[in-house]
Amino acid sequence: MKKIIIAIDGHSACGKSTLAKKLAKEMKYVYIDSGAMYRAVTLFAIQNNWVSDDGQSVDENELINALDSINISFNYNSKSGKSDTFLNGVNIEDEIRTMKVAKSVSAVAKLKKVREKLVEFQQSLGKNKGIVMDGRDIGTVVFPNADLKIWVTANMEVRTARRYKELIEMGDKITVDEVRANIQSRDFEDSNRKESPLKRADDAKDIDNSYLTKEQTVQSAMDLINAKILEN
Ligand code: CDP
């Protein structure tokens, strides 16, 4: 069967990654979390003390000069059954999910050179198709010719509650208000930046999963995939 590229975009914590992972499993495709790459570069900047305490600004010159020394990779973890993110050979999967990284990531993700490096890497991973990638600009910039583009949405309270639960389970000490504020601020920053802002592709199909179970969300997306494959 012909392999396709599936691009999944949407606002922060809308369930893109959960959906993308499940679709990849179902299709036996590769799953790539582009957000993990921006989070990894952000962690690198934090480790080097190039990010301000409030996470709003980053020493752009230092980070850009060091970009070539940042190597990001993904490795399957047989224990968790998921793929872990590595920064220069070190497993950083848990660290990049913390609120500390979430607070600074939009300031790093708006930098043109950072985006150029990561988009090139993302495109190289999609050259054989058979891939599900999620992010903010996958259907608009990374794979504008993706066979299927899905725009995922969920309302703010649902998104906040889901992310709060995830962070608490990981041991992050945060409040619901902090989580909501971070989601709102990232949505604003990601949608209003100059370089590849978060935007629904005109030809995307919408899935609002506010009141859908994970299984129902996957089923809606599988219906779209099957329709697309039959069309080809
Ligand atoms: O999981 P969540 O929705 O919280 O975010 P993520 O997908 O891990 O992405 C983290 C951040 O990376 C976003 O808030 C964006 O600033 C940035 N990002 C981006 O600019 N472009 C992408 N393709 C993916 C993520």
Short mmCIF file of C-alpha atoms and ligand atoms in Angstrom, two decimals:
data_model
loop_
_atom_site.label_atom_id
_atom_site.label_comp_id
_atom_site.label_asym_id
_atom_site.label_seq_id
_atom_site.Cartn_x
_atom_site.Cartn_y
_atom_site.Cartn_z
CA MET A 1 0.00 0.00 0.00
CA LYS A 2 1.24 3.49 -0.86
CA LYS A 3 2.75 5.27 2.15
CA ILE A 4 1.64 8.80 2.91
CA ILE A 5 2.75 11.79 4.99
CA ILE A 6 0.36 12.79 7.77
CA ALA A 7 0.82 16.29 9.23
CA ILE A 8 -0.87 17.10 12.53
CA ASP A 9 -0.96 20.66 13.86
CA GLY A 10 -2.74 22.56 16.56
CA HIS A 11 -2.49 24.69 19.71
CA SER A 12 -0.60 23.69 22.86
CA ALA A 13 -1.76 20.59 24.71
CA CYS A 14 -4.63 19.82 22.34
CA GLY A 15 -3.77 16.12 22.14
CA LYS A 16 -1.77 16.19 18.90
CA SER A 17 1.01 13.94 20.15
CA THR A 18 -1.31 11.37 21.70
CA LEU A 19 -3.22 11.13 18.44
CA ALA A 20 -0.11 11.13 16.24
CA LYS A 21 1.52 8.34 18.26
CA LYS A 22 -1.56 6.15 18.05
CA LEU A 23 -1.95 6.73 14.32
CA ALA A 24 1.68 5.85 13.70
CA LYS A 25 1.25 2.62 15.64
CA GLU A 26 -1.93 1.75 13.77
CA MET A 27 -0.36 2.48 10.37
CA LYS A 28 3.10 1.07 11.28
CA TYR A 29 4.50 4.47 10.37
CA VAL A 30 7.30 6.48 12.01
CA TYR A 31 6.11 9.03 14.56
CA ILE A 32 8.06 12.27 14.90
CA ASP A 33 7.37 14.78 17.68
CA SER A 34 8.67 18.08 16.26
CA GLY A 35 7.83 19.87 19.53
CA ALA A 36 10.35 17.62 21.29
CA MET A 37 13.05 19.09 19.02
CA TYR A 38 12.19 22.68 20.00
CA ARG A 39 12.06 21.59 23.62
CA ALA A 40 15.50 19.92 23.28
CA VAL A 41 17.09 23.08 21.85
CA THR A 42 15.45 25.04 24.69
CA LEU A 43 16.89 22.67 27.29
CA PHE A 44 20.33 23.11 25.71
CA ALA A 45 19.96 26.91 26.03
CA ILE A 46 18.80 26.60 29.66
CA GLN A 47 21.74 24.31 30.50
CA ASN A 48 24.09 26.99 29.15
CA ASN A 49 22.36 29.79 31.09
CA TRP A 50 21.29 31.59 27.93
CA VAL A 51 17.63 31.91 28.92
CA SER A 52 16.29 34.67 31.20
CA ASP A 53 14.67 33.58 34.49
CA ASP A 54 11.18 34.43 33.24
CA GLY A 55 11.79 32.37 30.08
CA GLN A 56 10.84 35.30 27.87
CA SER A 57 14.20 35.93 26.24
CA VAL A 58 17.21 33.97 25.09
CA ASP A 59 20.78 34.95 24.23
CA GLU A 60 20.26 34.56 20.52
CA ASN A 61 23.88 35.02 19.44
CA GLU A 62 25.24 32.38 21.81
CA LEU A 63 22.56 29.89 20.85
CA ILE A 64 22.87 30.42 17.11
CA ASN A 65 26.66 30.07 17.28
CA ALA A 66 26.25 26.78 19.10
CA LEU A 67 23.55 25.30 16.86
CA ASP A 68 25.95 23.01 15.02
CA SER A 69 26.91 21.36 18.28
CA ILE A 70 23.32 20.34 19.01
CA ASN A 71 22.50 16.82 17.96
CA ILE A 72 18.96 15.56 18.49
CA SER A 73 17.91 11.96 18.02
CA PHE A 74 15.08 9.61 18.96
CA ASN A 75 15.40 6.09 20.26
CA TYR A 76 12.77 3.49 20.93
CA ASN A 77 12.47 2.64 24.62
CA SER A 78 11.38 -0.99 24.93
CA LYS A 79 10.40 -0.49 28.60
CA SER A 80 7.88 2.28 27.99
CA GLY A 81 7.08 1.24 24.42
CA LYS A 82 7.66 4.84 23.35
CA SER A 83 10.35 6.82 21.63
CA ASP A 84 12.68 8.90 23.84
CA THR A 85 14.37 12.15 22.84
CA PHE A 86 18.18 12.43 23.09
CA LEU A 87 20.29 15.59 23.17
CA ASN A 88 23.92 14.93 22.27
CA GLY A 89 23.53 11.30 23.30
CA VAL A 90 21.79 11.98 26.63
CA ASN A 91 18.19 10.90 27.25
CA ILE A 92 16.27 14.10 28.01
CA GLU A 93 12.73 12.80 27.47
CA ASP A 94 11.49 13.63 30.98
CA GLU A 95 13.37 16.89 31.39
CA ILE A 96 11.98 18.49 28.23
CA ARG A 97 8.39 17.92 29.42
CA THR A 98 8.80 20.06 32.57
CA MET A 99 7.18 23.46 33.06
CA LYS A 100 10.65 25.05 33.16
CA VAL A 101 11.19 24.10 29.52
CA ALA A 102 7.57 24.90 28.55
CA LYS A 103 8.04 28.44 29.89
CA SER A 104 11.02 29.17 27.61
CA VAL A 105 10.30 27.13 24.50
CA SER A 106 8.32 29.77 22.57
CA ALA A 107 11.19 32.27 22.89
CA VAL A 108 13.55 29.71 21.34
CA ALA A 109 11.07 28.44 18.72
CA LYS A 110 10.65 31.90 17.22
CA LEU A 111 14.32 32.13 16.19
CA LYS A 112 14.73 31.83 12.42
CA LYS A 113 18.01 29.89 12.51
CA VAL A 114 16.66 27.42 15.03
CA ARG A 115 13.62 26.80 12.82
CA GLU A 116 15.77 26.41 9.69
CA LYS A 117 17.90 23.74 11.34
CA LEU A 118 14.95 21.81 12.75
CA VAL A 119 12.76 22.07 9.63
CA GLU A 120 15.62 20.67 7.52
CA PHE A 121 15.97 17.75 9.94
CA GLN A 122 12.19 17.18 9.94
CA GLN A 123 12.04 17.19 6.14
CA SER A 124 14.90 14.69 5.94
CA LEU A 125 12.96 12.32 8.22
CA GLY A 126 9.95 12.45 5.89
CA LYS A 127 11.71 11.70 2.63
CA ASN A 128 10.56 8.06 2.56
CA LYS A 129 6.99 8.99 3.56
CA GLY A 130 5.21 6.62 5.97
CA ILE A 131 5.45 9.25 8.68
CA VAL A 132 3.16 11.02 11.15
CA MET A 133 4.60 14.31 12.42
CA ASP A 134 2.97 16.71 14.83
CA GLY A 135 3.71 20.33 15.62
CA ARG A 136 2.72 23.88 14.71
CA ASP A 137 3.90 24.32 11.11
CA ILE A 138 3.98 20.78 9.75
CA GLY A 139 1.16 21.22 7.25
CA THR A 140 2.13 24.78 6.34
CA VAL A 141 5.95 24.79 6.20
CA VAL A 142 7.58 21.41 6.83
CA PHE A 143 5.34 19.33 4.54
CA PRO A 144 3.12 21.76 2.60
CA ASN A 145 2.40 18.85 0.21
CA ALA A 146 1.50 16.37 2.95
CA ASP A 147 -1.10 13.86 1.76
CA LEU A 148 -3.23 14.46 4.82
CA LYS A 149 -3.25 17.45 7.18
CA ILE A 150 -5.17 17.32 10.42
CA TRP A 151 -5.86 20.37 12.58
CA VAL A 152 -6.61 19.29 16.15
CA THR A 153 -8.50 21.49 18.59
CA ALA A 154 -9.89 21.22 22.11
CA ASN A 155 -11.23 23.91 24.40
CA MET A 156 -8.97 25.68 26.89
CA GLU A 157 -10.30 24.04 30.06
CA VAL A 158 -10.00 20.55 28.60
CA ARG A 159 -6.45 21.28 27.42
CA THR A 160 -5.49 22.74 30.81
CA ALA A 161 -6.91 19.81 32.75
CA ARG A 162 -5.16 17.24 30.55
CA ARG A 163 -1.75 18.95 30.73
CA TYR A 164 -2.07 19.60 34.49
CA LYS A 165 -2.69 15.89 35.06
CA GLU A 166 0.33 14.93 32.92
CA LEU A 167 2.66 17.34 34.73
CA ILE A 168 1.47 16.33 38.20
CA GLU A 169 1.96 12.66 37.31
CA MET A 170 5.51 13.49 36.24
CA GLY A 171 6.15 15.11 39.64
CA ASP A 172 6.21 18.77 38.48
CA LYS A 173 5.02 21.08 41.29
CA ILE A 174 2.59 23.42 39.56
CA THR A 175 -0.91 24.83 39.87
CA VAL A 176 -3.79 24.65 37.40
CA ASP A 177 -3.56 28.43 36.93
CA GLU A 178 0.13 28.20 36.01
CA VAL A 179 -0.61 25.52 33.43
CA ARG A 180 -3.45 27.54 31.89
CA ALA A 181 -1.29 30.68 31.79
CA ASN A 182 1.52 28.79 30.08
CA ILE A 183 -0.79 27.32 27.45
CA GLN A 184 -2.36 30.72 26.76
CA SER A 185 1.00 32.44 26.53
CA ARG A 186 2.47 29.80 24.19
CA ASP A 187 -0.62 29.90 21.98
CA PHE A 188 -0.24 33.66 21.72
CA GLU A 189 3.52 33.63 21.10
CA ASP A 190 3.36 30.72 18.63
CA SER A 191 0.50 32.29 16.65
CA ASN A 192 1.98 35.76 16.51
CA ARG A 193 5.65 35.14 15.75
CA LYS A 194 7.12 36.23 12.44
CA GLU A 195 8.72 32.92 11.45
CA SER A 196 6.24 30.17 10.51
CA PRO A 197 3.49 31.10 12.96
CA LEU A 198 1.04 28.51 14.16
CA LYS A 199 -1.71 28.52 11.56
CA ARG A 200 -4.29 26.08 10.28
CA ALA A 201 -3.43 24.98 6.72
CA ASP A 202 -6.27 25.88 4.36
CA ASP A 203 -6.57 22.28 3.22
CA ALA A 204 -6.52 20.74 6.73
CA LYS A 205 -9.28 18.54 8.12
CA ASP A 206 -10.52 19.47 11.59
CA ILE A 207 -10.89 17.27 14.64
CA ASP A 208 -12.19 18.87 17.84
CA ASN A 209 -11.53 16.29 20.55
CA SER A 210 -12.88 18.29 23.54
CA TYR A 211 -15.59 15.73 24.13
CA LEU A 212 -14.13 12.72 22.35
CA THR A 213 -12.37 9.80 24.02
CA LYS A 214 -8.85 8.95 22.77
CA GLU A 215 -10.34 6.01 20.87
CA GLN A 216 -12.99 8.18 19.20
CA THR A 217 -10.35 10.72 18.22
CA VAL A 218 -8.19 8.00 16.66
CA GLN A 219 -11.23 6.60 14.84
CA SER A 220 -12.07 10.03 13.35
CA ALA A 221 -8.50 10.36 12.10
CA MET A 222 -8.38 6.78 10.78
CA ASP A 223 -11.53 7.52 8.76
CA LEU A 224 -9.71 10.47 7.19
CA ILE A 225 -6.60 8.35 6.49
CA ASN A 226 -8.57 5.52 4.92
CA ALA A 227 -10.50 7.94 2.74
CA LYS A 228 -7.21 9.51 1.62
CA ILE A 229 -5.55 6.17 0.84
CA LEU A 230 -8.57 5.05 -1.21
CA GLU A 231 -8.45 8.32 -3.12
CA ASN A 232 -4.78 7.81 -4.10
O1 CDP B 1 2.81 19.32 23.64
P1 CDP B 1 2.60 20.78 23.52
O2 CDP B 1 1.42 21.11 22.68
O3 CDP B 1 2.59 21.48 24.83
O4 CDP B 1 3.83 21.43 22.79
P2 CDP B 1 4.95 20.81 21.86
O5 CDP B 1 4.31 20.22 20.64
O6 CDP B 1 5.85 19.96 22.67
O7 CDP B 1 5.72 22.13 21.38
C1 CDP B 1 6.41 22.94 22.31
C2 CDP B 1 6.68 24.28 21.68
O8 CDP B 1 7.56 24.11 20.58
C3 CDP B 1 5.49 25.05 21.13
O9 CDP B 1 4.83 25.84 22.10
C4 CDP B 1 6.15 25.90 20.04
O10 CDP B 1 6.70 27.07 20.58
C5 CDP B 1 7.28 25.03 19.54
N1 CDP B 1 6.99 24.30 18.30
C6 CDP B 1 7.09 24.99 17.10
O11 CDP B 1 7.31 26.19 17.09
N2 CDP B 1 6.95 24.33 15.92
C7 CDP B 1 6.68 23.03 15.89
N3 CDP B 1 6.57 22.41 14.73
C8 CDP B 1 6.54 22.31 17.11
C9 CDP B 1 6.69 22.98 18.29
#
